[in-house]
């Protein structure tokens, strides 16, 4: 199935969760913020199963100046 991750089209298996997508793509940062279809998804909802055409945005917060 086709989804978009940070604007890039990806093919993932049907039933893929947000948590599984993050792991597969190497996003293990605890300070990550995830939005699916413009809705911020709290960490407790990362079991959400992605659907065809979903748009996922991952934002990694960093310290610095």
GROMACS .gro file of N, CA and C in nm, residues 7-43:
model
  111
    7UNK      N    1   0.667   1.362   0.298
    7UNK     CA    2   0.655   1.402   0.159
    7UNK      C    3   0.706   1.301   0.057
    8UNK      N    4   0.769   1.194   0.103
    8UNK     CA    5   0.825   1.091   0.014
    8UNK      C    6   0.730   0.973   0.006
    9UNK      N    7   0.698   0.930  -0.116
    9UNK     CA    8   0.609   0.815  -0.133
    9UNK      C    9   0.682   0.686  -0.094
   10UNK      N   10   0.613   0.603  -0.016
   10UNK     CA   11   0.667   0.473   0.026
   10UNK      C   12   0.563   0.365   0.004
   11UNK      N   13   0.610   0.244  -0.017
   11UNK     CA   14   0.523   0.127  -0.020
   11UNK      C   15   0.543   0.053   0.112
   12UNK      N   16   0.435   0.026   0.183
   12UNK     CA   17   0.441  -0.049   0.308
   12UNK      C   18   0.335  -0.158   0.304
   13UNK      N   19   0.352  -0.256   0.390
   13UNK     CA   20   0.253  -0.364   0.396
   13UNK      C   21   0.126  -0.315   0.461
   14UNK      N   22   0.014  -0.366   0.416
   14UNK     CA   23  -0.115  -0.335   0.477
   14UNK      C   24  -0.109  -0.373   0.624
   15UNK      N   25  -0.163  -0.290   0.711
   15UNK     CA   26  -0.163  -0.318   0.854
   15UNK      C   27  -0.043  -0.263   0.929
   16UNK      N   28   0.048  -0.195   0.857
   16UNK     CA   29   0.164  -0.136   0.922
   16UNK      C   30   0.120  -0.030   1.021
   17UNK      N   31   0.176  -0.036   1.141
   17UNK     CA   32   0.145   0.065   1.243
   17UNK      C   33   0.245   0.180   1.234
   18UNK      N   34   0.209   0.290   1.296
   18UNK     CA   35   0.301   0.404   1.302
   18UNK      C   36   0.430   0.361   1.372
   19UNK      N   37   0.419   0.289   1.483
   19UNK     CA   38   0.538   0.244   1.556
   19UNK      C   39   0.628   0.157   1.468
   20UNK      N   40   0.569   0.066   1.392
   20UNK     CA   41   0.648  -0.021   1.303
   20UNK      C   42   0.715   0.060   1.192
   21UNK      N   43   0.644   0.159   1.140
   21UNK     CA   44   0.702   0.245   1.036
   21UNK      C   45   0.822   0.320   1.092
   22UNK      N   46   0.808   0.376   1.211
   22UNK     CA   47   0.919   0.449   1.272
   22UNK      C   48   1.041   0.359   1.289
   23UNK      N   49   1.018   0.239   1.338
   23UNK     CA   50   1.128   0.145   1.359
   23UNK      C   51   1.193   0.109   1.226
   24UNK      N   52   1.111   0.077   1.126
   24UNK     CA   53   1.163   0.037   0.995
   24UNK      C   54   1.247   0.148   0.931
   25UNK      N   55   1.205   0.272   0.951
   25UNK     CA   56   1.274   0.385   0.889
   25UNK      C   57   1.386   0.441   0.975
   26UNK      N   58   1.410   0.380   1.093
   26UNK     CA   59   1.523   0.419   1.177
   26UNK      C   60   1.499   0.537   1.268
   27UNK      N   61   1.374   0.571   1.293
   27UNK     CA   62   1.341   0.681   1.384
   27UNK      C   63   1.318   0.624   1.524
   28UNK      N   64   1.421   0.623   1.607
   28UNK     CA   65   1.410   0.568   1.742
   28UNK      C   66   1.419   0.678   1.848
   29UNK      N   67   1.421   0.803   1.806
   29UNK     CA   68   1.438   0.915   1.896
   29UNK      C   69   1.314   0.932   1.984
   30UNK      N   70   1.331   0.933   2.116
   30UNK     CA   71   1.215   0.950   2.205
   30UNK      C   72   1.151   1.089   2.196
   31UNK      N   73   1.223   1.183   2.136
   31UNK     CA   74   1.170   1.319   2.124
   31UNK      C   75   1.101   1.342   1.989
   32UNK      N   76   1.055   1.235   1.925
   32UNK     CA   77   0.988   1.248   1.796
   32UNK      C   78   0.842   1.287   1.815
   33UNK      N   79   0.795   1.370   1.725
   33UNK     CA   80   0.654   1.405   1.717
   33UNK      C   81   0.604   1.352   1.583
   34UNK      N   82   0.487   1.288   1.586
   34UNK     CA   83   0.433   1.227   1.465
   34UNK      C   84   0.294   1.284   1.437
   35UNK      N   85   0.270   1.318   1.312
   35UNK     CA   86   0.138   1.360   1.268
   35UNK      C   87   0.096   1.270   1.152
   36UNK      N   88  -0.029   1.228   1.154
   36UNK     CA   89  -0.086   1.149   1.045
   36UNK      C   90  -0.203   1.228   0.989
   37UNK      N   91  -0.193   1.260   0.861
   37UNK     CA   92  -0.299   1.339   0.794
   37UNK      C   93  -0.328   1.468   0.871
   38UNK      N   94  -0.220   1.538   0.908
   38UNK     CA   95  -0.226   1.668   0.976
   38UNK      C   96  -0.280   1.662   1.118
   39UNK      N   97  -0.287   1.544   1.178
   39UNK     CA   98  -0.331   1.529   1.317
   39UNK      C   99  -0.214   1.475   1.398
   40UNK      N  100  -0.173   1.550   1.502
   40UNK     CA  101  -0.065   1.502   1.588
   40UNK      C  102  -0.113   1.377   1.660
   41UNK      N  103  -0.030   1.274   1.656
   41UNK     CA  104  -0.065   1.145   1.713
   41UNK      C  105   0.016   1.123   1.840
   42UNK      N  106  -0.048   1.123   1.957
   42UNK     CA  107   0.025   1.098   2.080
   42UNK      C  108   0.091   0.961   2.077
   43UNK      N  109   0.202   0.948   2.146
   43UNK     CA  110   0.278   0.822   2.148
   43UNK      C  111   0.189   0.703   2.184
   0.00000   0.00000   0.00000
